[in-house]
Short mmCIF file of C-alpha atoms in Angstrom, two decimals:
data_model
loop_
_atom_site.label_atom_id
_atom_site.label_comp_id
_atom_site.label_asym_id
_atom_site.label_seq_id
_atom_site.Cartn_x
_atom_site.Cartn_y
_atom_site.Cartn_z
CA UNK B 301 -18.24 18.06 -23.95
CA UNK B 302 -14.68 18.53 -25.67
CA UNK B 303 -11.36 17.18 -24.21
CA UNK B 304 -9.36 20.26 -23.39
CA UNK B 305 -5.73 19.02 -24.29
CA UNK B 306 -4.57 15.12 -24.57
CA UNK B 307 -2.37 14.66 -21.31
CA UNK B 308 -0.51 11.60 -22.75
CA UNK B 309 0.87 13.83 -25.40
CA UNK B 310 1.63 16.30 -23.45
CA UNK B 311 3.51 14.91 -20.59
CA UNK B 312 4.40 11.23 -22.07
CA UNK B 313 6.63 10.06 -19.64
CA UNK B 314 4.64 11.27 -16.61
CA UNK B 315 1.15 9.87 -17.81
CA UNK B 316 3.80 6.61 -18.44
CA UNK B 317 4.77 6.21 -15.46
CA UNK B 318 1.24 6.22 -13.79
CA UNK B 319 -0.28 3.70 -16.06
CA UNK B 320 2.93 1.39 -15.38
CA UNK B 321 1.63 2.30 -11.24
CA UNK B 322 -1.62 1.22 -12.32
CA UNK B 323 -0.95 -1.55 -14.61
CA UNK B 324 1.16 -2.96 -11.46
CA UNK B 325 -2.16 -3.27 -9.62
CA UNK B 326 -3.36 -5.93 -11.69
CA UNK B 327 -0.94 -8.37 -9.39
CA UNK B 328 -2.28 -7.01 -6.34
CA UNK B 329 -4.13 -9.33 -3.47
CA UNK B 330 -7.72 -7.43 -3.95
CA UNK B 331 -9.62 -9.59 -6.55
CA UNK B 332 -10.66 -8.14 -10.19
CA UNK B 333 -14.39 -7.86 -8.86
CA UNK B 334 -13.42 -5.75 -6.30
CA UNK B 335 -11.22 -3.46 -8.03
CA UNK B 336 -13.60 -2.97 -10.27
CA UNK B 337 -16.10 -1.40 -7.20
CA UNK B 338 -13.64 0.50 -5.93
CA UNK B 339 -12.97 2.36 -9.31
CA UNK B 340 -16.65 2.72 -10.23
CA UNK B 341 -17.63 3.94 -6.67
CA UNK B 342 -14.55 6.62 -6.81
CA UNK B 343 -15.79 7.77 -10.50
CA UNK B 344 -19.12 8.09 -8.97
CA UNK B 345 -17.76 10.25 -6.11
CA UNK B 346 -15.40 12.43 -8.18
CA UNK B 347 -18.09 12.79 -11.00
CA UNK B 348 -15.49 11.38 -13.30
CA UNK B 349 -17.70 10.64 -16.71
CA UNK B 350 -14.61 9.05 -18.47
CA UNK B 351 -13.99 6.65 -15.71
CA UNK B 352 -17.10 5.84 -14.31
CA UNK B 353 -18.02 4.98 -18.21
CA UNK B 354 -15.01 3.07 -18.76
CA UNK B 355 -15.01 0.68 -15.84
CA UNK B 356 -18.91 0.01 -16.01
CA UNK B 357 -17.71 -1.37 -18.80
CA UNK B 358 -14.98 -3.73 -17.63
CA UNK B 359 -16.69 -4.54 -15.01
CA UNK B 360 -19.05 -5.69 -17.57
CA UNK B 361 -16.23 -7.12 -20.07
CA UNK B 362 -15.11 -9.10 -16.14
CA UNK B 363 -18.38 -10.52 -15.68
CA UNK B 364 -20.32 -8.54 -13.18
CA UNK B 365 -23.97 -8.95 -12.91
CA UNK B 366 -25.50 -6.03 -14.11
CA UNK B 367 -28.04 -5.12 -10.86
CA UNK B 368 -24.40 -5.31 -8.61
CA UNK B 369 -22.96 -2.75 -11.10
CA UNK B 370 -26.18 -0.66 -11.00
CA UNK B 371 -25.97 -0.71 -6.99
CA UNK B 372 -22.43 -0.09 -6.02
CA UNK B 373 -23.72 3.63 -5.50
CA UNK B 374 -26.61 2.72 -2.75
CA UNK B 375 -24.18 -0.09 -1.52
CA UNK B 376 -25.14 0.10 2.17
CA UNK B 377 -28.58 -0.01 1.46
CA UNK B 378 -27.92 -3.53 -0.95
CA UNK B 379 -27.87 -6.76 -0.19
CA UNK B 380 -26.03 -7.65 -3.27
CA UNK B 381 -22.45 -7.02 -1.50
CA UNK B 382 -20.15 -9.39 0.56
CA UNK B 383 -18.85 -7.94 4.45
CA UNK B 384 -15.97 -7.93 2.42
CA UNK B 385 -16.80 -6.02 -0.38
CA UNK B 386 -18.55 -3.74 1.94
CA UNK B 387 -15.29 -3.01 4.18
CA UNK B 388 -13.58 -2.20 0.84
CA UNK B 389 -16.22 0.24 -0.28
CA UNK B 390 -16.27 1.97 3.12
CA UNK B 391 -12.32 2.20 3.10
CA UNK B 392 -12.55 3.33 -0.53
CA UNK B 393 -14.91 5.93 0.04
CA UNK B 394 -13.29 7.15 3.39
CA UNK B 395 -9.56 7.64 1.05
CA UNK B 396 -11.46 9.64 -1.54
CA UNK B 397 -12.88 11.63 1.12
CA UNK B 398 -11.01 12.35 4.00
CA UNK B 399 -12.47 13.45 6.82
CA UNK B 400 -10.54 16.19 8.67
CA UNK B 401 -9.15 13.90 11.26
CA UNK B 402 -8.42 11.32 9.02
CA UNK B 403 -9.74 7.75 8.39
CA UNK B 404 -11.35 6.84 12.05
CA UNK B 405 -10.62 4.18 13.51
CA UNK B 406 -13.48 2.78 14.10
CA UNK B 407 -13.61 2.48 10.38
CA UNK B 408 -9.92 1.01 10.40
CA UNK B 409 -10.97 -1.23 12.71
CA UNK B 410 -14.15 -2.71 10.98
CA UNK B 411 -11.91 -2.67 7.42
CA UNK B 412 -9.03 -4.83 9.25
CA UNK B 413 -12.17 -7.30 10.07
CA UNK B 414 -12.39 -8.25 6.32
CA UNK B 415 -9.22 -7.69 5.04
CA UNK B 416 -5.42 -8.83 5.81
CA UNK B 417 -2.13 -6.12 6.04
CA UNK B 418 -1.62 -6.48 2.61
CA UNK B 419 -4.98 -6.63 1.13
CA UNK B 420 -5.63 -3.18 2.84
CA UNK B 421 -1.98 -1.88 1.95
CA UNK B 422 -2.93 -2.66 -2.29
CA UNK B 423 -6.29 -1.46 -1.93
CA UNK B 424 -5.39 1.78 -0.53
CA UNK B 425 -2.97 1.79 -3.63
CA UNK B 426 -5.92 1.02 -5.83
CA UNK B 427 -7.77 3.77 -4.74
CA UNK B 428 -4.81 6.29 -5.14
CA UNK B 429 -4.48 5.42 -8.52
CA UNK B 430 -8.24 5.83 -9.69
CA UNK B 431 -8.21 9.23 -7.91
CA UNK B 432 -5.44 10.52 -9.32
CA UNK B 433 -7.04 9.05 -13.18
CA UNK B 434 -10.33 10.85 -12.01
CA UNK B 435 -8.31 13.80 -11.59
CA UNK B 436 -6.53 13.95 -14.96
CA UNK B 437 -9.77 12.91 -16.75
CA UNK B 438 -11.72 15.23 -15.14
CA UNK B 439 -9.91 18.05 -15.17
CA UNK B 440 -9.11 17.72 -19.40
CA UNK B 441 -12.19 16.59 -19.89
CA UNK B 442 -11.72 13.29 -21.43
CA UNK B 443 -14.97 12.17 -23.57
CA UNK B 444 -16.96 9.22 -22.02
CA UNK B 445 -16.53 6.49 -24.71
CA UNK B 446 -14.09 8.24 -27.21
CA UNK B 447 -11.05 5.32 -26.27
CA UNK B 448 -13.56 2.43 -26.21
CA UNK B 449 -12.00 0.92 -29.48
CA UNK B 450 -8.25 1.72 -28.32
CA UNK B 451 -8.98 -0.10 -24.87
CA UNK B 452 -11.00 -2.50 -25.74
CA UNK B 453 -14.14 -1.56 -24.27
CA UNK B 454 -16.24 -1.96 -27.22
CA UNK B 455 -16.57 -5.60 -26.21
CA UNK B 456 -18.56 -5.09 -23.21
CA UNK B 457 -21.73 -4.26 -25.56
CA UNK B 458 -23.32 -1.11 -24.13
CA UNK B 459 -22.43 1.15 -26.68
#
């Protein structure tokens, strides 16, 4: 696989902006563990290679227990995940999917169980933002690995 053009060069202030969106998250009420789900199971669902290699790798670099890594994509069939973690999947996997109606609300409903106004207000921002990377990386082909070094990623050990 070979990246098809380097986004960052070509539309600096843009691909700025976004990561100062996305570096903003790191303040947000959902806690690092979680976030790092969330961006994992929307790599996995977008068949982003870039991003679903990158943040196995933080998750890593943030602690995670291998197995819960290795299971985020049969999560309703683990028991390795918290109701809450659960509700945050199921919301995160409703956003990168819509249905044609939108998010039920049954769904809504069973998300508001585990998680406060705000907590579901910055993790529907967290999943915005890791579509919208899946999107970029996906579409220009960004090479799984090939920004380890520049992000730091080489520390998680799985090279």
């Amino acid at each position: 696989m070979a990246q098809r053009l380097n986004y960052f060069q070509q539309s600096p202030e843009l691909a700025k902006k976004f990561l100062e969106f996305s570096n903003a998250l790191q303040g947000s009420t959902i806690e690092q563990g979680i976030r790092d789900f969330v961006n994992i199971r929307v790599s996995q669902m977008n068949g982003c290679a870039f991003c679903l290699d990158m943040h196995v790798k933080e998750a890593k670099i943030h602690g995670e227990r291998d197995l819960r890594v290795h299971h985020v994509a049969i999560w309703r069939e683990s028991t390795l995940f918290s109701p809450r973690e659960r509700a945050a999947l199921a919301w995160t996997e409703v956003l990168t999917q819509l249905p044609p109606h939108g998010v039920p609300d049954d769904l809504y409903d069973r998300v508001r169980n585990e998680l406060s106004d705000k907590e579901l207000s910055d993790l529907t921002f967290q999943v915005m933002a890791i579509n919208g990377w899946n999107r970029a990386n996906a579409a220009f082909r960004n090479v799984p690995g090939s920004q380890d070094k520049a992000f730091g990623l080489d520390k998680a050990g799985l090279n």
